[in-house]
Tab-separated table of C-alpha atoms and ligand atoms in Angstrom:
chain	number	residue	atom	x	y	z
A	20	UNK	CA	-34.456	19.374	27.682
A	21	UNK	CA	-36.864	19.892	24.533
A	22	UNK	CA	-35.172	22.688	23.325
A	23	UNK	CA	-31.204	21.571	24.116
A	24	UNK	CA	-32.025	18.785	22.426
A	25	UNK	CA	-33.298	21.153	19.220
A	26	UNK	CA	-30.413	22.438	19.488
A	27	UNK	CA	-28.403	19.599	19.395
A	28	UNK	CA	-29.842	18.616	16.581
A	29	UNK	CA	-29.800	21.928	14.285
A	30	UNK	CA	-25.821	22.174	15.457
A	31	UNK	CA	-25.091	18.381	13.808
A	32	UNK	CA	-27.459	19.626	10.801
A	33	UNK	CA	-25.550	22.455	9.946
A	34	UNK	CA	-22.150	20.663	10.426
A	35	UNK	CA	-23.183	17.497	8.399
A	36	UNK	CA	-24.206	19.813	5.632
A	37	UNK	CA	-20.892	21.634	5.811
A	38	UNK	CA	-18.887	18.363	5.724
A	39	UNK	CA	-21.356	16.891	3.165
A	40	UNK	CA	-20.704	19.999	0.625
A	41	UNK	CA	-16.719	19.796	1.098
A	42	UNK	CA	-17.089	16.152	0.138
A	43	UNK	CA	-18.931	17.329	-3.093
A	44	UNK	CA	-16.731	19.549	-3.787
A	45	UNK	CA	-13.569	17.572	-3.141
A	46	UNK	CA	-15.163	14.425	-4.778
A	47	UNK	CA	-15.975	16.559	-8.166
A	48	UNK	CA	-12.838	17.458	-7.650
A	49	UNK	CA	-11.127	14.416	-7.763
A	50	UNK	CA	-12.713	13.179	-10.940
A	51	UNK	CA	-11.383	16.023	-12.457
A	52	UNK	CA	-7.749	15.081	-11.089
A	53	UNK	CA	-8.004	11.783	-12.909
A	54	UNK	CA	-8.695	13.670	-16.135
A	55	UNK	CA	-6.632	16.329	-16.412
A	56	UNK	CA	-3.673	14.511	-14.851
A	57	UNK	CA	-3.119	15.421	-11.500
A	58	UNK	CA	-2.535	11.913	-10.160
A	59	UNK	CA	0.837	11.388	-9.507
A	60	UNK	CA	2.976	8.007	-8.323
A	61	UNK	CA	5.898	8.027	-6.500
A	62	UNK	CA	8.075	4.660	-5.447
A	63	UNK	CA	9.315	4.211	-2.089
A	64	UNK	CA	12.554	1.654	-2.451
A	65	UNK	CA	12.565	-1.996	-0.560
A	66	UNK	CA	15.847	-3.250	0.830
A	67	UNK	CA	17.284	-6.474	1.344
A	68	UNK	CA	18.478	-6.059	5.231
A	69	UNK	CA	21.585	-7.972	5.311
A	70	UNK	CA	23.270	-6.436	2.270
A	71	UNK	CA	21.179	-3.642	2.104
A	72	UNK	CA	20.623	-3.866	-1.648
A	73	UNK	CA	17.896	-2.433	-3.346
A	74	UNK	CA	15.134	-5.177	-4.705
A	75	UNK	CA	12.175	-3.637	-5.484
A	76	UNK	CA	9.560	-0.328	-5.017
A	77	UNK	CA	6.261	0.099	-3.655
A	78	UNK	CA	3.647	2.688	-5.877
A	79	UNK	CA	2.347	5.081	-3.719
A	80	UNK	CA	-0.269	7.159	-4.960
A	81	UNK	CA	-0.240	11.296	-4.138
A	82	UNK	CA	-2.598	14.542	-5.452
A	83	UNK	CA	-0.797	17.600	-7.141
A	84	UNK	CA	-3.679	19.463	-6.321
A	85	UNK	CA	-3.115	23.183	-8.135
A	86	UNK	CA	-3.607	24.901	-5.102
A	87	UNK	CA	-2.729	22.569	-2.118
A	88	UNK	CA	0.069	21.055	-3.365
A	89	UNK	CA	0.840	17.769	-2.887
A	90	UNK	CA	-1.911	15.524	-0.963
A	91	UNK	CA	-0.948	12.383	0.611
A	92	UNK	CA	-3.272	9.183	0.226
A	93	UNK	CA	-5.003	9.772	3.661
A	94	UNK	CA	-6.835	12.513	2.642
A	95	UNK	CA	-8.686	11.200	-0.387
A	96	UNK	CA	-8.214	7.468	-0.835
A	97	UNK	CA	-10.943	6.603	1.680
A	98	UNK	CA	-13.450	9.288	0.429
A	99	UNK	CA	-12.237	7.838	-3.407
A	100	UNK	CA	-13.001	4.300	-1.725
A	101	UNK	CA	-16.799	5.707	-0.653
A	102	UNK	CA	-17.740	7.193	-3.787
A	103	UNK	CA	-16.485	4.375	-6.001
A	104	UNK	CA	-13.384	6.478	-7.629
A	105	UNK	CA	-11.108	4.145	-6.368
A	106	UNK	CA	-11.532	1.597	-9.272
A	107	UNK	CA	-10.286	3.990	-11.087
A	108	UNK	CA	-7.518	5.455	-8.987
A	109	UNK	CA	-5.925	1.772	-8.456
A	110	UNK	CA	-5.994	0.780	-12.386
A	111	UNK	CA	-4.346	4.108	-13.246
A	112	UNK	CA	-1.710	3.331	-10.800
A	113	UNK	CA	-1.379	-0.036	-12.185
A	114	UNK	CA	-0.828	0.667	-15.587
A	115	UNK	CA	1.706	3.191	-14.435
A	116	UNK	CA	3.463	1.083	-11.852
A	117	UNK	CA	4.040	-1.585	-14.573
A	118	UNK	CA	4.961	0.949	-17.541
A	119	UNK	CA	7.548	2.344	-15.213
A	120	UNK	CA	8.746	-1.146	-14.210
A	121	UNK	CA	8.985	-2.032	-17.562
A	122	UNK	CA	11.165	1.153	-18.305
A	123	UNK	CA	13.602	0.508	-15.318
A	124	UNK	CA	13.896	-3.000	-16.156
A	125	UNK	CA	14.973	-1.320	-20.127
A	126	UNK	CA	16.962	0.612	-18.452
A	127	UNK	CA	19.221	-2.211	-16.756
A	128	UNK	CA	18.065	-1.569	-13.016
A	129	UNK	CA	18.092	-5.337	-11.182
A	130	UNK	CA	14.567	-5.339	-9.823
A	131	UNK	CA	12.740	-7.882	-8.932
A	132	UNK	CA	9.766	-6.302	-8.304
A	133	UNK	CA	7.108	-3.296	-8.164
A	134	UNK	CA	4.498	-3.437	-5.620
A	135	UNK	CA	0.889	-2.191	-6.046
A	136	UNK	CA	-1.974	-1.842	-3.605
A	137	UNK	CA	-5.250	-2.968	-3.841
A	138	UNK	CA	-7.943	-1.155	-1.968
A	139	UNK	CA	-10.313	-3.304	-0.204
A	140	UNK	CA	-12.933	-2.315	-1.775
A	141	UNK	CA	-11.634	-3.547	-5.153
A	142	UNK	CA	-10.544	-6.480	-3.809
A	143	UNK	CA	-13.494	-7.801	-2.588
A	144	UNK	CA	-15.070	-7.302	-6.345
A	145	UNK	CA	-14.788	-9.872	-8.791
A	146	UNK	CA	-13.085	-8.284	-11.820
A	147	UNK	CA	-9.915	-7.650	-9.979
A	148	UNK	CA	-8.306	-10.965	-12.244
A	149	UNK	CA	-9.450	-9.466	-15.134
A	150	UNK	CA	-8.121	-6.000	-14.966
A	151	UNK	CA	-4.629	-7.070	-13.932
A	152	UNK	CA	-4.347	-10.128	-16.473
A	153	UNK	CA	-5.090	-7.064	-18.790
A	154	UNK	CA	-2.843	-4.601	-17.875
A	155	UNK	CA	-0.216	-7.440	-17.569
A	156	UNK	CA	-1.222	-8.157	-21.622
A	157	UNK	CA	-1.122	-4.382	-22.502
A	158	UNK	CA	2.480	-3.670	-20.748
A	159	UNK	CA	4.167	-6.996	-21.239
A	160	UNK	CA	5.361	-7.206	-17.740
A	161	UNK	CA	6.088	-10.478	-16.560
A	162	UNK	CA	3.876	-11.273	-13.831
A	163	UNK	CA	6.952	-12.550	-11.773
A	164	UNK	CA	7.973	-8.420	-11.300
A	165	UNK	CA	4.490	-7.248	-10.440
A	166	UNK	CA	3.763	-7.586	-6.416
A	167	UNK	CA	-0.139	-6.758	-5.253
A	168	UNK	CA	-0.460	-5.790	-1.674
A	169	UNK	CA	-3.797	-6.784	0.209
A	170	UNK	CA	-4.064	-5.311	3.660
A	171	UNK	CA	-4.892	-8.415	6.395
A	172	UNK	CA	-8.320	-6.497	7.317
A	173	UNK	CA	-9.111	-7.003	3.766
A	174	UNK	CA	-8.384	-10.588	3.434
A	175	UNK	CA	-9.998	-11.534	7.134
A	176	UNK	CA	-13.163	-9.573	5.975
A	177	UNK	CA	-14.126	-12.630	3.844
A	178	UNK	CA	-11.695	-15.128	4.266
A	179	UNK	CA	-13.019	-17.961	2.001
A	180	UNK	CA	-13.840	-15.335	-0.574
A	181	UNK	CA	-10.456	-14.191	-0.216
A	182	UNK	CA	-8.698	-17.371	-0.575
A	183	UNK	CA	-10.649	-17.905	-4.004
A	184	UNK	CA	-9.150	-14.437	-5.262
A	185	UNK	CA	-6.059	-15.111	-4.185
A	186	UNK	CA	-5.385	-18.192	-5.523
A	187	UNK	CA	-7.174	-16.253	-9.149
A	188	UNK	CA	-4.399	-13.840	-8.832
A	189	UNK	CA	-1.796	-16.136	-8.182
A	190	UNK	CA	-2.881	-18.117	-10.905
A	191	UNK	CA	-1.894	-15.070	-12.924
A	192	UNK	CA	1.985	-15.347	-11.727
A	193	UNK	CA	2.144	-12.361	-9.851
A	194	UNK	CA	3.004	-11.967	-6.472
A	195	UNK	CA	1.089	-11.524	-3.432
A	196	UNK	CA	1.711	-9.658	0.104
A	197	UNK	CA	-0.262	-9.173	2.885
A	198	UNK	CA	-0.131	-5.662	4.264
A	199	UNK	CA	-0.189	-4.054	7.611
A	200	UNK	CA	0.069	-7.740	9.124
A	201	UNK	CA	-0.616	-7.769	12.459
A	202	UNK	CA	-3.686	-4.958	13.036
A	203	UNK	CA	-5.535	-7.414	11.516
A	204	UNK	CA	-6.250	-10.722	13.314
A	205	UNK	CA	-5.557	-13.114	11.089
A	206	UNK	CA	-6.604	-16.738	11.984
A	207	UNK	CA	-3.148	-18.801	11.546
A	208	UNK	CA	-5.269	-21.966	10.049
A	209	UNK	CA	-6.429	-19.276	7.553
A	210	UNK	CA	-3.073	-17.944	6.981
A	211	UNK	CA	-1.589	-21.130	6.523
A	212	UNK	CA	-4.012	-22.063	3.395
A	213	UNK	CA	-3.337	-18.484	2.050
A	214	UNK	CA	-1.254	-18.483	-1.175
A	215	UNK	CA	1.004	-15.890	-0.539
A	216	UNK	CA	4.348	-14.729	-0.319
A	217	UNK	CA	5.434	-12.136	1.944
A	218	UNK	CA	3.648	-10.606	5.119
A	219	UNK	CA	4.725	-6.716	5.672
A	220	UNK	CA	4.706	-6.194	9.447
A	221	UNK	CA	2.784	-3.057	10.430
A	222	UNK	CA	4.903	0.051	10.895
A	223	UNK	CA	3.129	0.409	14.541
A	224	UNK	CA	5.148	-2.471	15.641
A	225	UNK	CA	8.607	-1.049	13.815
A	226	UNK	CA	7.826	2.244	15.631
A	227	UNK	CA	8.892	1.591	19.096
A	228	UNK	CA	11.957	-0.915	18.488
A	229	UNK	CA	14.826	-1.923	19.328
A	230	UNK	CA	13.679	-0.631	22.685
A	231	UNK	CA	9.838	-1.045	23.232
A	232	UNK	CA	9.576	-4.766	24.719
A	233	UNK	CA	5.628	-5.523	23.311
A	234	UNK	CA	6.857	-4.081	19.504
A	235	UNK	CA	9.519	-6.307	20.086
A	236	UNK	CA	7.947	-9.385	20.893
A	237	UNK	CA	5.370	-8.706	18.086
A	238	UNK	CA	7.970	-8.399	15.537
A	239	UNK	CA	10.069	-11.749	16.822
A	240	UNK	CA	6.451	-13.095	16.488
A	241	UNK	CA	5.564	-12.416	12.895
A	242	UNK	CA	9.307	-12.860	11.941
A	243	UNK	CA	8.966	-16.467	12.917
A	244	UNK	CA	5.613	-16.968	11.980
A	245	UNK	CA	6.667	-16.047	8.457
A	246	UNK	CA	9.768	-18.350	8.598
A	247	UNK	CA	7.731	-21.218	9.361
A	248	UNK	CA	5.192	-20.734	7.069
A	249	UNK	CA	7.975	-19.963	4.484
A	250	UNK	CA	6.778	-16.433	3.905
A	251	UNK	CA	9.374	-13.585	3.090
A	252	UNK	CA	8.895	-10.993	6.161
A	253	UNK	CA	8.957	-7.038	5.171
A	254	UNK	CA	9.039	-4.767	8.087
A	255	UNK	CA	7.582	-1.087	7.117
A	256	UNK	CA	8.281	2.386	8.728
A	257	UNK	CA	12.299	1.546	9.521
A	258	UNK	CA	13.458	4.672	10.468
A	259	UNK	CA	16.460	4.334	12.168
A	260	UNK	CA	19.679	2.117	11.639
A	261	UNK	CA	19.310	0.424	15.111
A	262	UNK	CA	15.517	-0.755	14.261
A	263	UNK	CA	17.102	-2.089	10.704
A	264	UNK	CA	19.682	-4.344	12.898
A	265	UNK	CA	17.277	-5.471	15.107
A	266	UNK	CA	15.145	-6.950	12.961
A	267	UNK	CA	18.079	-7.998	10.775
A	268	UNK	CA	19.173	-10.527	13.988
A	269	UNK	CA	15.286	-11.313	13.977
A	270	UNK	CA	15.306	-13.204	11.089
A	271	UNK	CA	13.879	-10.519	8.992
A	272	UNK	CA	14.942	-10.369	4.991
A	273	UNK	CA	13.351	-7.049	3.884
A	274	UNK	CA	12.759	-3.470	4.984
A	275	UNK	CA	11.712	-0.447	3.842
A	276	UNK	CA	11.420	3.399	5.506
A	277	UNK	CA	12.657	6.868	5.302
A	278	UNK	CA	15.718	4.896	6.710
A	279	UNK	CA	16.317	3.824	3.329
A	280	UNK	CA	14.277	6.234	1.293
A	281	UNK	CA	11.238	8.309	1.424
A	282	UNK	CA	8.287	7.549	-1.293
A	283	UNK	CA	9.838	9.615	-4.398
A	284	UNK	CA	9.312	10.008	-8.521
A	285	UNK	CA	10.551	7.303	-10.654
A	286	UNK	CA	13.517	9.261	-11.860
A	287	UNK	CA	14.852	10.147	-8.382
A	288	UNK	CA	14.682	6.506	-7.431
A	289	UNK	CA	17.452	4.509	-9.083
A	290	UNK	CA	19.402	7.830	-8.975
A	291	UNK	CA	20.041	7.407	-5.384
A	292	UNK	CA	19.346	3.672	-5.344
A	293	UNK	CA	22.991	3.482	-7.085
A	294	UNK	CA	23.273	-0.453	-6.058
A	295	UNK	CA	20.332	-1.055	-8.193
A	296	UNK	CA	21.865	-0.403	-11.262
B	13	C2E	P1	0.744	1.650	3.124
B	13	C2E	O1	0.431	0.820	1.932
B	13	C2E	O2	0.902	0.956	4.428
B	13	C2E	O3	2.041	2.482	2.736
B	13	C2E	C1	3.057	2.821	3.636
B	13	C2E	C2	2.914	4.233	4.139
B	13	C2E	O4	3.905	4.475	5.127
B	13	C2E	C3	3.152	5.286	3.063
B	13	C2E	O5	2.321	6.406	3.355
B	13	C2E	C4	4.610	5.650	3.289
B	13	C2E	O6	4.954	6.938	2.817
B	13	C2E	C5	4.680	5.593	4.795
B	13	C2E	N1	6.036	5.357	5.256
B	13	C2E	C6	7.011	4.676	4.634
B	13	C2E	N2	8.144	4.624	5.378
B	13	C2E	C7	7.865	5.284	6.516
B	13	C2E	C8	8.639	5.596	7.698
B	13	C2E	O7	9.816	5.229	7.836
B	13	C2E	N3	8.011	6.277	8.663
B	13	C2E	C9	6.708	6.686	8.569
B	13	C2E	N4	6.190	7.377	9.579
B	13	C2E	N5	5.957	6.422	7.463
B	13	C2E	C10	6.526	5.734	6.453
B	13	C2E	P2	1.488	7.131	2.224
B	13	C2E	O8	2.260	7.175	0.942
B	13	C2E	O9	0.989	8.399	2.818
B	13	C2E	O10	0.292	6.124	1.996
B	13	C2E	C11	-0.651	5.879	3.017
B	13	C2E	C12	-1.568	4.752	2.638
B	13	C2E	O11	-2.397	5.111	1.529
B	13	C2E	C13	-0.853	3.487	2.211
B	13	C2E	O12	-0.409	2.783	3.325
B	13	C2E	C14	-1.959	2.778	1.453
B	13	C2E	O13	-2.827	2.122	2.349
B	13	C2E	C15	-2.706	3.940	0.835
B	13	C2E	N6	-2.296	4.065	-0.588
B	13	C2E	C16	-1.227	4.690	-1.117
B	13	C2E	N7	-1.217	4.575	-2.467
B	13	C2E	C17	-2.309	3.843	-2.803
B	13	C2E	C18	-2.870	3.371	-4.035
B	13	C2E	O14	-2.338	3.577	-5.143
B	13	C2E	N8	-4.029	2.645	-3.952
B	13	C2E	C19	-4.645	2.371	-2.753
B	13	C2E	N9	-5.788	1.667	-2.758
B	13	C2E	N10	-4.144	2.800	-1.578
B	13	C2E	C20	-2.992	3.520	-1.596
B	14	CA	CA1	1.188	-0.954	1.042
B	15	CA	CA1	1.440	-1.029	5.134
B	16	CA	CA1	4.184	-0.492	23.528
């Protein structure tokens, strides 16, 4: 048993120090993505469901890493998030999320908004005000067009702390979402004091409609949670045309999925968006 367990232990050694160096490496390497570049956005369009019009875009971050291409969030946001890059990553984004808004709106395209998210882990540090009121001064964006999306895990974490940076943000005129509702066990008092404006039902419920009966009941759930609480409902990861009706009869106002458009570059958007323009 002595010597399995030596062995145990030598075999988890040798595979934390693997995994240890590869997050070096790929953390090292990340810094240098910020510098030279490498960081790209792309905008996902948000649809009204009844009309099916275009209103707004969420930023979505992505890696053109010189040899592996494009990298989706997943693989580096929560290492970014661990080793403190993320402040970084989410200003960047920012900035270019409201220059780009700014440009569209220049441009003629009726939008009413641009939605950015906010880790976690820079939401639950104090100079989160600060660095949007800033980028809001540097851009000239009105406030009104800029949308920050706070994940429900985030805001439960610390719900009274939450509330106070909430209401600092909203003080601010922008907008506010909750995102991924419903992973996240919100406490509906809570919810109720939160000052908010739109909850974005989890994809994991959008998945399995119109047919799945517990997706379904979820989504009538949060549909008409929202409409009492006079919250705008989004519902993410609409795929097909069927799951865009069926929420439509819900009650639900917005949508967004690769039924209406994948995450793309600015340039692509309002060139297939044509109603926006
Ligand atoms: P999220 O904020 O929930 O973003 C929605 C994700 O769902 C995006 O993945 C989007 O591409 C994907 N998606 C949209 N429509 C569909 C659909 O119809 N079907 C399916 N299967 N997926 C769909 P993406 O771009 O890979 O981003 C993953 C996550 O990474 C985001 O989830 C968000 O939590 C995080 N993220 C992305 N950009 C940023 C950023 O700039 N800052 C921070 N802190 N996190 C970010
Ligand atoms: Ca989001
Ligand atoms: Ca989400
Ligand atoms: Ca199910």
């Amino acid at each position: 048993a002595k010597s399995s367990g030596r062995q145990t232990f030598s075999f988890y050694s040798q595979d934390m120090t693997t995994l240890a160096r590869q997050r070096v490496k790929l953390e090292a390497e990340l810094r240098q993505a910020l510098e030279q570049n490498q960081l790209r956005v792309y905008y996902q369009p948000i649809h009204r469901l009844d009309d099916g019009r275009m209103l707004g875009a969420e930023a979505l971050v992505r890696w053109q890493h010189p040899e592996r291409g494009l990298v989706p969030p997943g693989e580096f946001i929560p290492m970014a998030e661990d080793s403190g890059l993320i402040g970084a990553i989410d200003a960047w984004v920012l900035e270019q999320a409201c220059l780009q808004m700014c440009q569209w709106l220049q441009q003629g395209a009726q939008l009413e908004f641009v939605a950015v998210n906010v880790s976690s882990r820079l939401f639950s540090r104090g100079e989160l005000d600060l660095r949007v009121a800033r980028v809001l001064a540097q851009t000239g964006l009105d406030p009104a067009r800029l949308e920050l999306e706070v994940t429900e895990s985030a805001v439960m974490d610390d719900p009274d702390r939450a509330l106070e940076l909430l209401q600092h943000l909203r003080s601010l005129g922008v907008r506010l979402a909750i995102d991924d509702f419903g992973t996240g066990y919100s406490s509906l008092a809570r919810l109720k004091r939160l000052p908010v404006d739109k909850l974005k039902l989890d994809q994991s419920f959008v998945r399995g409609l119109p047919n799945d009966a517990e997706d379904a009941a979820i989504a009538r759930a949060v549909i008409t949670l929202g409409q009492s609480l006079g919250l705008r409902v989004l519902a993410e990861g609409i795929e097909q045309e069927e799951q865009a009706v069926f929420l439509r009869e819900l009650g639900c106002t917005l949508g967004q999925g690769y039924w209406f458009g994948r995450p793309q570059p600015a340039e692509q958007l309002l060139a297939t968006a044509a109603s926006a323009l």
